[in-house]
């Protein structure tokens, strides 16, 4: 399957059977599916979301948002639990206001699940780990 590197935006082809073996990017040698949320920006967002053939969940957040900071540790834990089947990412809405406005993000944190570049689910408001895991596995897991 195709996985776009969030760091250098290179498209990598990874055999399904090797997904769990910590595949690295052919270009920059970084881990393609790290067990922590990857930050997406204006340069990487469209390509990673549209071309990566794994379900992707994006956390729209900001540093000034208390509930976002509260959910961050749970989101990190969730990323470790769902890797490598689901790719967890985050977008800093203050640094990337265009992405947030394109997706009409009205409140943060907002989670958006994508599959093949299309939004399939959305959730606004912070969730504790069990509910977060349930939401991710319901909407994004294969
Ligand atoms: Zn790379």
Coordinates of C-alpha atoms and ligand atoms in Angstrom, one line a residue:
X1 CA 0.0 0.0 0.0
X2 CA 1.0 3.6 -0.5
X3 CA 2.1 5.7 2.5
X4 CA 3.1 9.3 2.2
X5 CA 5.9 10.4 4.5
X6 CA 4.6 13.3 6.6
X7 CA 8.1 14.8 6.8
X8 CA 9.4 14.8 3.2
X9 CA 6.1 14.1 1.4
X10 CA 7.6 11.2 -0.6
X11 CA 5.2 8.5 -1.5
X12 CA 6.4 5.1 -0.3
X13 CA 5.1 1.6 -1.4
X14 CA 5.0 -0.7 1.6
X15 CA 3.8 -4.3 1.3
X16 CA 0.9 -4.9 3.7
X17 CA 2.8 -7.7 5.3
X18 CA 5.6 -5.3 6.4
X19 CA 3.4 -2.6 7.9
X20 CA 4.1 -3.8 11.4
X21 CA 7.9 -3.9 10.9
X22 CA 8.4 -0.1 11.4
X23 CA 8.8 0.8 7.7
X24 CA 11.0 3.8 7.0
X25 CA 10.8 6.4 4.2
X26 CA 13.0 5.6 1.2
X27 CA 13.9 9.3 0.9
X28 CA 14.5 10.7 4.4
X29 CA 14.8 7.3 6.3
X30 CA 12.4 8.5 9.0
X31 CA 9.8 6.1 10.4
X32 CA 6.7 6.2 8.1
X33 CA 4.2 5.1 10.8
X34 CA 5.7 6.2 14.1
X35 CA 3.7 5.2 17.2
X36 CA 3.0 8.9 17.9
X37 CA 0.9 11.5 16.1
X38 CA 2.6 13.1 13.1
X39 CA 2.2 16.9 12.6
X40 CA 0.8 17.9 9.2
X41 CA 1.1 21.3 7.7
X42 CA 0.0 23.1 4.6
X43 CA 2.7 21.5 2.5
X44 CA 2.1 18.0 3.6
X45 CA -1.6 17.8 4.5
X46 CA -3.3 17.2 1.1
X47 CA -0.7 14.7 -0.1
X48 CA -0.6 12.7 3.1
X49 CA -4.4 12.6 3.5
X50 CA -5.2 11.9 -0.2
X51 CA -2.5 9.4 -1.1
X52 CA -1.9 7.4 2.1
X53 CA -3.9 4.2 1.8
X54 CA -4.4 3.9 5.5
X55 CA -7.3 5.4 7.5
X56 CA -6.0 8.7 8.9
X57 CA -7.4 10.6 12.0
X58 CA -6.5 14.3 12.3
X59 CA -6.7 16.1 15.6
X60 CA -7.2 19.8 14.9
X61 CA -5.8 21.6 18.0
X62 CA -4.1 24.7 19.3
X63 CA -1.6 25.4 22.1
X64 CA -3.9 27.9 23.8
X65 CA -6.8 25.4 24.0
X66 CA -7.1 23.7 27.4
X67 CA -9.2 20.7 26.3
X68 CA -6.7 20.1 23.5
X69 CA -3.8 19.9 25.9
X70 CA -5.9 17.7 28.2
X71 CA -6.6 15.3 25.3
X72 CA -3.0 15.3 24.0
X73 CA -1.6 12.5 26.2
X74 CA -4.6 10.2 25.5
X75 CA -4.2 10.9 21.7
X76 CA -0.5 10.0 22.0
X77 CA -1.4 6.7 23.8
X78 CA -4.1 6.0 21.2
X79 CA -1.6 6.5 18.4
X80 CA 0.7 3.8 19.9
X81 CA -2.3 1.5 20.3
X82 CA -3.7 1.8 16.8
X83 CA -0.4 1.9 14.9
X84 CA 0.3 0.7 12.2
X85 CA -3.3 0.1 11.1
X86 CA -4.5 3.7 11.5
X87 CA -2.3 6.8 11.1
X88 CA -2.9 9.5 13.7
X89 CA -2.0 13.0 12.8
X90 CA -2.5 16.5 14.1
X91 CA -2.9 20.0 12.7
X92 CA -2.0 23.1 14.7
X93 CA -4.9 25.3 13.7
X94 CA -3.0 28.5 14.7
X95 CA -0.1 27.7 12.5
X96 CA -2.3 26.3 9.7
X97 CA -5.5 28.4 9.6
X98 CA -6.1 27.6 6.0
X99 CA -6.5 23.9 6.6
X100 CA -8.8 24.5 9.5
X101 CA -11.0 26.9 7.6
X102 CA -11.1 24.6 4.6
X103 CA -12.6 21.9 6.8
X104 CA -14.8 24.4 8.6
X105 CA -13.3 23.6 12.0
X106 CA -15.5 25.7 14.4
X107 CA -14.3 24.4 17.7
X108 CA -11.2 22.6 18.9
X109 CA -10.3 19.9 19.5
X110 CA -12.0 18.4 16.5
X111 CA -11.1 14.9 15.3
X112 CA -11.7 14.2 11.6
X113 CA -11.3 10.6 10.2
X114 CA -10.3 10.3 6.6
X115 CA -10.2 7.3 4.2
X116 CA -8.7 7.7 0.7
X117 CA -8.8 11.5 1.1
X118 CA -12.5 11.6 2.0
X119 CA -13.8 12.7 5.4
X120 CA -15.8 9.8 6.9
X121 CA -16.4 11.0 10.5
X122 CA -16.0 14.0 12.7
X123 CA -16.1 14.5 16.4
X124 CA -15.8 17.8 18.3
X125 CA -14.7 18.1 21.9
X126 CA -12.0 16.3 23.9
X127 CA -12.5 12.6 24.7
X128 CA -10.8 10.5 27.4
X129 CA -8.7 7.5 26.2
X130 CA -11.4 4.8 26.3
X131 CA -13.9 6.9 24.3
X132 CA -11.1 8.1 22.0
X133 CA -10.1 4.5 21.3
X134 CA -13.7 3.6 20.7
X135 CA -14.3 6.4 18.3
X136 CA -11.1 5.6 16.3
X137 CA -11.8 1.9 16.1
X138 CA -15.5 2.5 15.1
X139 CA -14.7 5.1 12.4
X140 CA -11.2 4.5 11.1
X141 CA -10.0 0.9 11.7
X142 CA -10.0 -1.5 8.8
Ligands
LIG1 ZN1 10.5 10.9 4.2

